[in-house]
C-alpha positions as CSV (number, residue, x, y, z in Angstrom):
1,M,-5.5,-16.8,21.7
2,H,-7.2,-16.7,18.4
3,T,-5.9,-19.2,15.4
4,V,-6.4,-18.7,11.6
5,V,-6.5,-22.0,10.1
6,V,-5.3,-21.3,6.1
7,G,-6.1,-24.4,3.5
8,T,-6.3,-24.5,0.3
9,S,-8.9,-21.0,-0.3
10,G,-11.8,-19.3,2.2
11,V,-9.3,-16.9,3.8
12,T,-11.1,-14.1,4.9
13,A,-10.9,-10.2,5.6
14,S,-11.5,-11.3,9.4
15,D,-8.6,-14.0,9.1
16,V,-6.2,-10.5,7.4
17,L,-7.3,-8.4,10.1
18,A,-7.2,-11.3,13.4
19,V,-3.1,-11.6,11.9
20,A,-2.7,-8.0,10.6
21,R,-4.1,-6.4,14.1
22,G,-4.6,-8.9,16.8
23,G,-1.8,-10.8,16.4
24,A,-3.3,-14.2,15.8
25,R,-1.2,-17.4,15.6
26,I,-1.1,-19.3,11.5
27,E,-1.3,-22.8,11.2
28,L,-1.2,-24.9,8.1
29,S,-4.2,-27.1,7.7
30,A,-3.3,-30.8,6.4
31,E,-4.7,-30.2,3.5
32,A,-2.6,-27.2,2.4
33,V,0.4,-29.0,3.5
34,A,-0.4,-31.6,0.9
35,A,-1.3,-29.5,-1.7
36,L,1.9,-27.8,-1.5
37,A,3.7,-31.3,-1.1
38,A,1.5,-31.9,-4.7
39,A,2.8,-29.0,-6.6
40,R,6.3,-29.1,-5.2
41,E,6.2,-32.8,-7.1
42,I,5.2,-31.1,-10.4
43,V,7.7,-27.9,-10.1
44,D,10.6,-30.9,-9.1
45,A,9.6,-33.1,-12.3
46,L,10.2,-29.8,-14.7
47,A,13.3,-28.9,-13.3
48,A,14.9,-32.8,-13.8
49,K,14.0,-31.9,-17.8
50,P,16.3,-30.2,-20.0
51,E,13.5,-27.6,-21.5
52,P,13.5,-24.3,-20.3
53,V,10.5,-23.9,-17.3
54,Y,9.8,-19.9,-16.9
55,G,11.0,-19.5,-13.3
56,V,12.1,-22.9,-12.4
57,S,15.0,-23.1,-15.1
58,T,14.8,-19.7,-16.2
59,G,16.2,-16.0,-15.6
60,F,13.3,-13.6,-15.4
61,G,11.4,-10.2,-16.7
62,A,13.4,-9.1,-20.1
63,L,15.9,-12.1,-18.5
64,A,13.7,-14.6,-18.8
65,S,15.0,-16.6,-22.5
66,R,18.4,-17.1,-20.8
67,H,18.5,-20.8,-19.3
68,I,19.5,-21.4,-16.1
69,S,21.8,-24.8,-15.1
70,P,20.7,-26.4,-12.1
71,E,23.7,-26.1,-10.0
72,L,23.1,-22.1,-10.4
73,R,19.3,-22.2,-9.9
74,A,20.1,-21.4,-5.0
75,Q,21.8,-18.7,-6.4
76,L,19.4,-17.7,-8.9
77,Q,16.4,-18.0,-6.2
78,R,18.5,-16.3,-3.8
79,N,19.7,-13.3,-6.1
80,I,16.0,-12.9,-7.0
81,V,15.0,-12.0,-3.6
82,R,18.4,-9.7,-2.9
83,S,17.8,-7.9,-6.0
84,H,14.2,-7.1,-5.6
85,A,14.5,-5.8,-1.5
86,A,15.2,-2.4,-3.2
87,G,12.8,-0.2,-0.9
88,M,13.6,2.4,-0.1
89,G,12.4,5.4,2.3
90,P,10.5,5.4,5.9
91,R,9.3,2.0,7.1
92,V,6.3,0.5,6.2
93,E,3.4,-0.2,9.5
94,R,3.6,-3.3,10.9
95,E,0.1,-4.5,10.2
96,V,0.7,-3.6,6.4
97,V,3.7,-5.7,6.4
98,R,1.7,-8.8,8.7
99,A,-1.3,-8.6,6.2
100,L,0.4,-9.0,2.9
101,M,3.3,-11.9,4.5
102,F,-0.1,-13.9,5.5
103,L,-2.0,-12.7,2.2
104,R,1.2,-13.9,0.4
105,L,1.6,-17.5,2.7
106,K,-2.6,-17.7,2.1
107,T,-1.4,-17.9,-2.3
108,V,1.6,-20.1,-1.5
109,C,-0.8,-22.8,0.2
110,S,-2.9,-22.5,-2.4
111,G,-1.1,-25.3,-4.3
112,H,-0.2,-24.0,-7.2
113,T,2.6,-22.3,-6.4
114,G,5.3,-25.1,-6.3
115,V,6.2,-23.6,-3.2
116,R,7.3,-26.3,-0.9
117,P,5.4,-26.7,2.8
118,E,8.1,-26.3,5.5
119,V,8.8,-22.4,2.8
120,A,4.9,-21.8,3.5
121,Q,5.8,-23.4,7.4
122,T,8.2,-21.2,7.7
123,M,6.6,-17.7,6.8
124,A,3.9,-19.1,9.5
125,D,6.4,-19.7,11.8
126,V,8.1,-15.8,11.2
127,L,4.3,-14.5,11.9
128,N,3.6,-15.8,14.6
129,A,6.9,-15.1,16.8
130,G,5.5,-12.1,16.2
131,I,8.8,-11.0,13.9
132,T,8.1,-8.5,11.5
133,P,10.3,-7.7,8.1
134,V,11.2,-3.9,7.5
135,V,9.7,-3.4,4.3
136,H,10.3,0.5,2.7
137,E,7.6,2.9,1.4
138,Y,8.7,2.7,-2.4
139,G,9.7,0.0,-4.5
140,S,5.8,-0.9,-6.2
141,L,5.6,-0.4,-9.1
142,G,1.8,-3.2,-8.5
143,C,2.7,-5.6,-11.0
144,S,4.7,-7.7,-10.8
145,G,3.2,-8.3,-7.9
146,D,3.7,-5.5,-5.0
147,L,7.9,-6.7,-5.9
148,A,9.9,-5.0,-3.5
149,P,7.9,-4.9,-0.4
150,L,7.1,-8.9,-0.2
151,S,11.3,-9.5,-1.8
152,H,12.0,-8.0,2.2
153,C,9.8,-10.6,3.6
154,A,11.7,-13.0,2.3
155,L,14.7,-11.9,2.8
156,T,14.1,-12.6,6.3
157,L,12.7,-15.7,5.9
158,M,15.6,-16.5,4.3
159,G,18.0,-15.3,7.4
160,E,19.1,-11.6,5.9
161,G,18.5,-7.5,6.2
162,D,16.4,-6.3,9.1
163,A,13.1,-7.4,10.9
164,E,11.4,-5.7,13.9
165,G,11.2,-8.4,17.0
166,P,8.1,-8.9,19.1
167,D,9.6,-6.0,21.9
168,G,9.7,-3.7,19.0
169,V,13.5,-2.8,18.4
170,V,14.4,-3.8,15.4
171,R,17.4,-6.2,14.7
172,P,19.2,-8.6,11.7
173,A,16.7,-11.4,11.2
174,G,19.5,-14.1,11.1
175,E,19.3,-13.2,15.2
176,L,15.7,-12.9,16.1
177,L,15.2,-16.2,13.8
178,A,18.0,-18.4,16.0
179,E,16.5,-16.9,18.9
180,H,12.6,-18.1,17.9
181,G,14.5,-21.3,17.4
182,I,13.9,-20.8,13.5
183,A,16.1,-22.0,10.9
184,P,16.4,-20.0,7.5
185,V,14.9,-21.4,4.4
186,E,17.0,-22.4,1.6
187,L,15.1,-22.0,-1.7
188,R,15.1,-24.1,-4.6
189,E,13.7,-23.9,-8.2
190,K,11.0,-21.2,-8.3
191,E,10.2,-20.2,-4.2
192,G,12.0,-17.6,-5.0
193,L,9.7,-15.9,-7.2
194,A,7.1,-17.6,-5.7
195,L,7.6,-15.5,-3.0
196,L,7.6,-12.2,-4.5
197,N,4.9,-12.9,-7.5
198,G,1.6,-11.3,-6.2
199,T,-0.8,-8.5,-5.1
200,D,-0.1,-8.7,-1.2
201,G,0.1,-5.5,0.3
202,M,-2.6,-3.7,-2.1
203,L,-5.7,-6.4,-0.8
204,G,-4.1,-6.2,2.5
205,M,-4.0,-2.3,3.0
206,L,-7.9,-2.7,0.8
207,V,-9.1,-5.1,3.9
208,M,-8.1,-2.9,6.4
209,A,-8.9,0.7,4.7
210,L,-13.1,-1.0,4.1
211,A,-13.0,-2.2,7.9
212,D,-12.3,1.8,9.2
213,L,-14.3,2.4,6.1
214,D,-17.1,0.8,8.1
215,M,-16.6,2.8,11.3
216,L,-15.5,5.8,9.7
217,Y,-19.6,6.0,7.6
218,K,-21.6,5.2,10.2
219,S,-19.4,7.6,12.5
220,A,-20.0,10.6,9.7
221,D,-23.8,10.3,9.5
222,V,-23.9,10.6,13.5
223,T,-22.3,13.5,13.2
224,A,-24.4,15.1,10.1
225,A,-27.7,14.3,12.5
226,L,-25.4,16.1,14.7
227,S,-25.2,19.3,13.7
228,L,-28.2,19.0,11.6
229,E,-29.5,18.7,15.4
230,A,-27.8,21.7,15.8
231,L,-29.0,23.8,12.7
232,L,-32.3,22.7,14.0
233,G,-32.7,21.8,10.4
234,T,-35.3,19.3,8.9
235,D,-35.5,15.4,9.2
236,K,-38.4,15.4,6.9
237,V,-35.4,14.9,4.1
238,L,-34.9,11.8,5.7
239,A,-37.6,9.8,5.4
240,P,-38.1,5.9,4.1
241,E,-40.3,6.9,1.4
242,L,-37.9,9.8,0.2
243,H,-35.3,7.3,0.1
244,A,-37.5,4.5,-1.6
245,I,-37.8,6.9,-4.9
246,R,-34.0,6.7,-5.8
247,P,-32.9,3.3,-4.2
248,H,-29.1,3.5,-3.8
249,P,-28.8,1.0,-1.0
250,G,-25.7,3.3,0.4
251,Q,-28.3,6.1,0.6
252,G,-30.9,4.1,2.1
253,A,-28.8,3.3,5.0
254,S,-27.3,7.0,6.1
255,A,-30.5,8.2,5.8
256,A,-32.0,5.7,8.3
257,N,-29.2,6.0,10.5
258,M,-29.5,9.9,10.7
259,L,-33.3,8.6,11.4
260,A,-32.3,6.6,14.6
261,V,-30.5,9.2,15.7
262,L,-32.5,11.9,15.9
263,D,-35.0,10.1,17.0
264,G,-36.7,12.0,19.8
265,S,-35.6,15.5,19.2
266,E,-35.9,18.2,20.5
267,L,-34.1,20.0,18.1
268,T,-35.4,19.4,14.5
269,G,-37.5,21.3,12.6
270,H,-37.1,24.6,13.5
271,H,-36.3,25.7,10.3
272,Q,-39.4,27.6,10.2
273,D,-38.3,29.3,13.3
274,D,-37.4,33.3,14.0
275,A,-35.4,32.8,10.2
276,P,-37.9,30.6,8.0
277,R,-35.7,28.3,5.8
278,V,-37.6,26.6,2.5
279,Q,-34.7,24.3,2.9
280,D,-32.3,23.5,4.8
281,A,-28.0,23.6,2.8
282,Y,-27.0,20.7,1.2
283,S,-24.4,20.0,2.7
284,V,-26.5,18.8,5.5
285,R,-29.9,17.9,3.1
286,C,-28.0,15.8,0.8
287,A,-25.6,14.1,3.5
288,P,-26.8,10.5,2.6
289,Q,-27.0,10.6,-0.9
290,V,-23.0,11.4,-0.5
291,A,-22.2,9.2,2.4
292,G,-24.6,6.7,0.4
293,A,-22.6,6.9,-2.9
294,G,-19.5,5.8,-0.8
295,R,-21.4,3.3,1.5
296,D,-22.0,1.9,-2.7
297,T,-18.4,2.4,-3.5
298,I,-17.6,0.5,-0.4
299,A,-19.7,-2.8,-1.4
300,H,-18.3,-2.8,-4.8
301,A,-14.4,-2.6,-3.1
302,R,-15.2,-5.2,-0.8
303,L,-16.3,-7.8,-3.5
304,V,-13.3,-6.6,-5.2
305,A,-11.3,-7.5,-2.4
306,E,-13.5,-11.0,-1.6
307,R,-12.3,-12.1,-5.5
308,E,-9.0,-11.0,-4.3
309,L,-8.8,-12.9,-1.3
310,A,-10.2,-16.2,-3.0
311,S,-7.5,-16.4,-5.8
312,A,-3.8,-17.5,-6.1
313,V,-2.3,-14.2,-7.8
314,D,1.6,-16.6,-9.1
315,N,3.3,-16.6,-12.2
316,P,3.9,-18.8,-13.1
317,V,1.5,-21.4,-11.8
318,V,0.5,-24.8,-11.2
319,L,-2.3,-25.8,-12.5
320,P,-4.2,-29.4,-11.3
321,D,-3.7,-30.6,-14.7
322,G,0.1,-30.5,-13.9
323,R,1.0,-27.7,-16.4
324,V,3.3,-24.5,-15.0
325,E,2.0,-22.0,-17.5
326,S,2.8,-18.2,-17.6
327,N,0.4,-15.1,-16.8
328,G,-0.5,-11.9,-16.1
329,N,-2.3,-12.2,-13.0
330,F,-0.4,-10.6,-10.8
331,H,-1.4,-6.8,-12.4
332,G,-2.8,-4.8,-9.8
333,A,-5.4,-3.1,-11.5
334,P,-8.8,-4.4,-10.4
335,V,-7.4,-3.4,-6.9
336,A,-6.2,-0.4,-7.2
337,Y,-8.7,0.9,-9.3
338,V,-10.9,0.4,-6.0
339,L,-8.1,1.9,-3.4
340,D,-8.3,4.7,-5.8
341,F,-12.6,4.4,-6.2
342,L,-12.1,4.5,-1.8
343,A,-9.9,7.5,-1.8
344,I,-12.1,9.8,-4.0
345,A,-15.2,9.2,-1.8
346,A,-13.0,9.7,1.0
347,A,-12.4,12.9,-0.6
348,D,-16.0,13.8,-1.0
349,L,-17.2,12.7,2.6
350,G,-14.6,14.8,4.1
351,S,-15.4,18.2,2.6
352,I,-19.3,17.6,2.3
353,A,-18.1,17.6,6.4
354,E,-16.2,20.3,7.0
355,R,-18.7,22.9,5.3
356,R,-21.3,21.6,7.8
357,T,-18.7,22.5,10.4
358,D,-18.0,25.9,9.2
359,R,-21.7,26.8,8.6
360,L,-22.5,26.0,12.3
361,L,-19.3,28.2,12.8
362,D,-20.5,31.1,10.8
363,K,-23.7,34.0,12.4
364,N,-25.0,34.3,9.3
365,R,-25.8,31.0,7.9
366,S,-26.0,29.1,12.3
367,H,-29.5,30.2,13.5
368,G,-28.7,31.8,16.1
369,L,-25.2,30.5,17.5
370,P,-22.7,32.1,18.6
371,P,-19.8,33.5,16.2
372,F,-16.9,30.5,16.1
373,L,-19.3,29.1,18.6
374,A,-16.9,31.1,20.7
375,D,-17.4,31.7,24.6
376,D,-16.8,35.6,24.2
377,A,-17.1,36.3,20.8
378,G,-14.3,39.1,20.0
379,V,-12.0,38.0,22.9
380,D,-12.5,34.8,22.3
381,S,-11.8,33.1,19.3
382,G,-14.0,29.4,19.4
383,L,-13.6,27.3,17.2
384,M,-12.1,29.5,13.8
385,I,-9.1,27.9,13.7
386,A,-10.3,23.5,14.4
387,Q,-11.3,24.5,11.3
388,Y,-9.1,25.6,9.9
389,T,-6.8,22.7,10.5
390,Q,-10.6,20.4,9.5
391,A,-9.7,22.7,5.9
392,A,-6.3,21.7,5.9
393,L,-7.3,18.4,5.6
394,V,-9.9,18.3,3.3
395,S,-7.7,19.9,0.8
396,E,-4.9,17.1,1.4
397,M,-7.8,14.9,1.0
398,K,-8.4,16.2,-2.9
399,R,-4.9,16.2,-3.0
400,L,-4.8,12.4,-2.6
401,A,-8.3,11.9,-4.7
402,V,-6.1,12.1,-7.5
403,P,-5.3,8.0,-8.7
404,A,-2.3,6.3,-8.7
405,S,-3.7,3.8,-10.9
406,A,-4.6,6.3,-14.6
407,D,-0.6,6.2,-14.3
408,S,2.0,3.9,-15.7
409,I,5.8,3.3,-15.8
410,P,7.2,1.4,-18.0
411,S,9.9,-1.2,-16.5
412,S,12.2,-4.1,-17.0
413,A,13.8,-3.2,-19.9
414,M,9.6,-2.5,-21.8
415,Q,9.4,-6.3,-20.6
416,E,7.0,-5.1,-17.7
417,D,5.3,-1.9,-20.0
418,H,2.4,-1.7,-18.0
419,V,1.9,-1.4,-14.0
420,S,-0.5,-0.5,-12.1
421,M,1.0,1.6,-9.3
422,G,-1.5,-0.3,-7.0
423,W,0.1,-0.4,-4.1
424,S,0.6,3.9,-4.3
425,A,-3.7,3.5,-4.4
426,A,-2.8,2.0,-1.3
427,R,-0.6,4.2,0.5
428,K,-2.2,7.1,0.1
429,L,-5.3,5.0,0.5
430,R,-4.1,4.9,4.2
431,T,-3.1,8.4,4.4
432,A,-6.8,9.7,3.5
433,V,-8.5,7.5,5.6
434,D,-6.2,8.8,8.3
435,N,-7.3,12.3,7.8
436,L,-11.1,12.0,7.2
437,T,-11.1,10.4,10.9
438,R,-9.7,13.4,12.3
439,I,-12.4,15.6,9.9
440,I,-14.7,14.0,11.2
441,A,-13.5,14.4,14.5
442,V,-13.9,18.7,14.2
443,E,-17.5,17.7,12.8
444,L,-18.1,15.9,15.8
445,Y,-16.1,18.7,18.5
446,A,-17.8,21.7,16.4
447,A,-21.6,20.3,16.4
448,T,-21.8,18.5,20.4
449,R,-20.9,22.0,21.2
450,A,-23.7,23.9,19.4
451,M,-26.0,22.0,20.6
452,E,-25.1,22.2,24.6
453,L,-25.4,26.1,23.1
454,R,-29.1,25.2,22.6
455,E,-30.8,26.6,25.6
456,G,-34.1,25.1,26.0
457,L,-34.0,22.8,23.0
458,A,-32.9,19.6,24.5
459,P,-31.4,17.2,21.8
460,A,-32.3,13.2,20.8
461,P,-31.6,10.4,23.4
462,A,-29.0,9.6,21.4
463,S,-27.3,12.8,20.7
464,R,-27.1,13.1,24.5
465,A,-25.8,9.8,24.5
466,V,-22.6,11.0,22.4
467,I,-22.6,14.1,24.2
468,D,-22.1,12.1,27.4
469,A,-19.5,10.0,26.2
470,V,-17.0,12.5,24.2
471,R,-17.2,14.8,28.0
472,A,-16.1,12.1,29.4
473,A,-13.8,10.9,27.1
474,G,-11.9,13.9,28.4
475,V,-13.3,16.3,25.3
476,E,-14.5,19.9,26.9
477,G,-17.5,21.8,26.5
478,P,-18.2,25.2,25.8
479,G,-16.7,28.2,27.9
480,P,-13.3,30.0,26.9
481,D,-10.5,29.7,25.1
482,R,-8.2,27.5,26.0
483,F,-5.1,25.2,24.5
484,L,-7.5,23.6,21.7
485,S,-5.2,20.6,20.2
486,P,-5.7,17.9,23.5
487,D,-9.4,18.5,23.2
488,L,-9.1,17.4,19.3
489,A,-6.4,15.4,20.1
490,A,-9.0,14.0,22.1
491,A,-12.2,13.6,19.4
492,D,-9.8,11.8,17.2
493,A,-9.3,9.2,19.6
494,F,-12.7,8.8,20.5
495,V,-13.7,8.6,16.4
496,R,-10.7,6.6,15.8
497,G,-11.2,4.1,18.6
498,G,-15.1,3.3,17.1
499,H,-16.9,5.4,19.8
500,V,-19.3,7.2,18.5
501,V,-20.7,4.6,16.9
502,E,-20.6,2.5,20.1
503,A,-22.4,5.2,22.6
504,V,-25.0,5.8,19.5
505,E,-25.7,2.3,19.1
506,K,-26.0,1.6,23.3
507,V,-29.6,4.0,22.4
508,T,-30.3,3.1,19.1
509,G,-30.1,-0.4,18.4
510,P,-26.9,-1.5,15.8
511,L,-26.7,1.1,12.6
512,R,-26.5,-0.3,9.3
């Protein structure tokens, strides 16, 4: 099994994906253990002094003015975890919980949090055992960290609350720890706070969304090319020299991908035949511009994610010179913004895909295709309602594109009077990515059927490869009406598994 070694820095997006989705094991480096021990010595020294230090010998948030006596400090750390584990609503997905726990461990191992090495090792042991704390949908405002979600994870480390075992069954966390020989942690000064105070949930969801969107944007380039072919459009608008004079990198990459898919097609270039067109419609002609803008948004979001992966987000933090200082680095604005940006880009990509699907189904705009791609229009309805489903998904995408990060709601008796709502931005982006997958699947279904209805003209070799692969995956071709939902589900699984890109790249080589 793949192993991820956590040091004081250098965790990558691929490490996050390996742990969250691939079940990779985790080891702590000797460097990390040494950094943990050194930072803990500083915290212990401060805890022994009479002067109050936030997070070490005081209360939290609006209660930070109270000095806590030594005999109450262990109770203080337990209490912050218990009281902050106040999430409600549906359970959060296993991969999200694993990502946020791993990212919290990454920050703990930086040596800036003051957590003891044995606490970090317990975090790794829980992940390695396949134990997943029960985390709920609601409870994070994206400021002071993803407090409630991380608190539910910390509760599991204490042997309290509920968790899911490797068998998928939810049980008391204490029982699961005992079965795997893991001793519950007894939190000491600052440790409870350090386990809660990070942007780890929203960052984990950003990293996973970026991986998913990379695949979906390539898939969308392919389905846009298939629709262009099916509509007998021109590929001249994809010429590199046209995109060179507007040098947005994403636009150039999308155009190049579409051109690679269309190489050798007998269907392109017929826009001046029986029903002459001066130009193709925007949804066809401007596909690289729209998808390209989304790609550039992804590039910016990836830059933010990389910076956040390189960060130690906690409050207070232990600095190399021995100071323990309060700060505002837990504020989720940098991550929240790009999560919202991505939801906007995804909504627009879904919207333009739906417009191409509708064009394929409309006999007045499809240049010779049967109405709704039906076998016997009137007797058969064809893909009429498949487009309805796609339109409903697009409509929801537009609602999901409303930014969460533009909102703020005060908390903690106005001490935390401006929050990022980054967790909410991440949650709705996950839904948006899920919906975008389905939208692209419907366009794939329509475009492949439409090409098979163009008799006497051969699609490009790459397009043919997609048609053959999707048919082999159980997505049926043209014919009389049938129960459509299974076909759409199979198309969705085909897109979701990355098989659109896989089929094309066997012909074209790697897409951009």
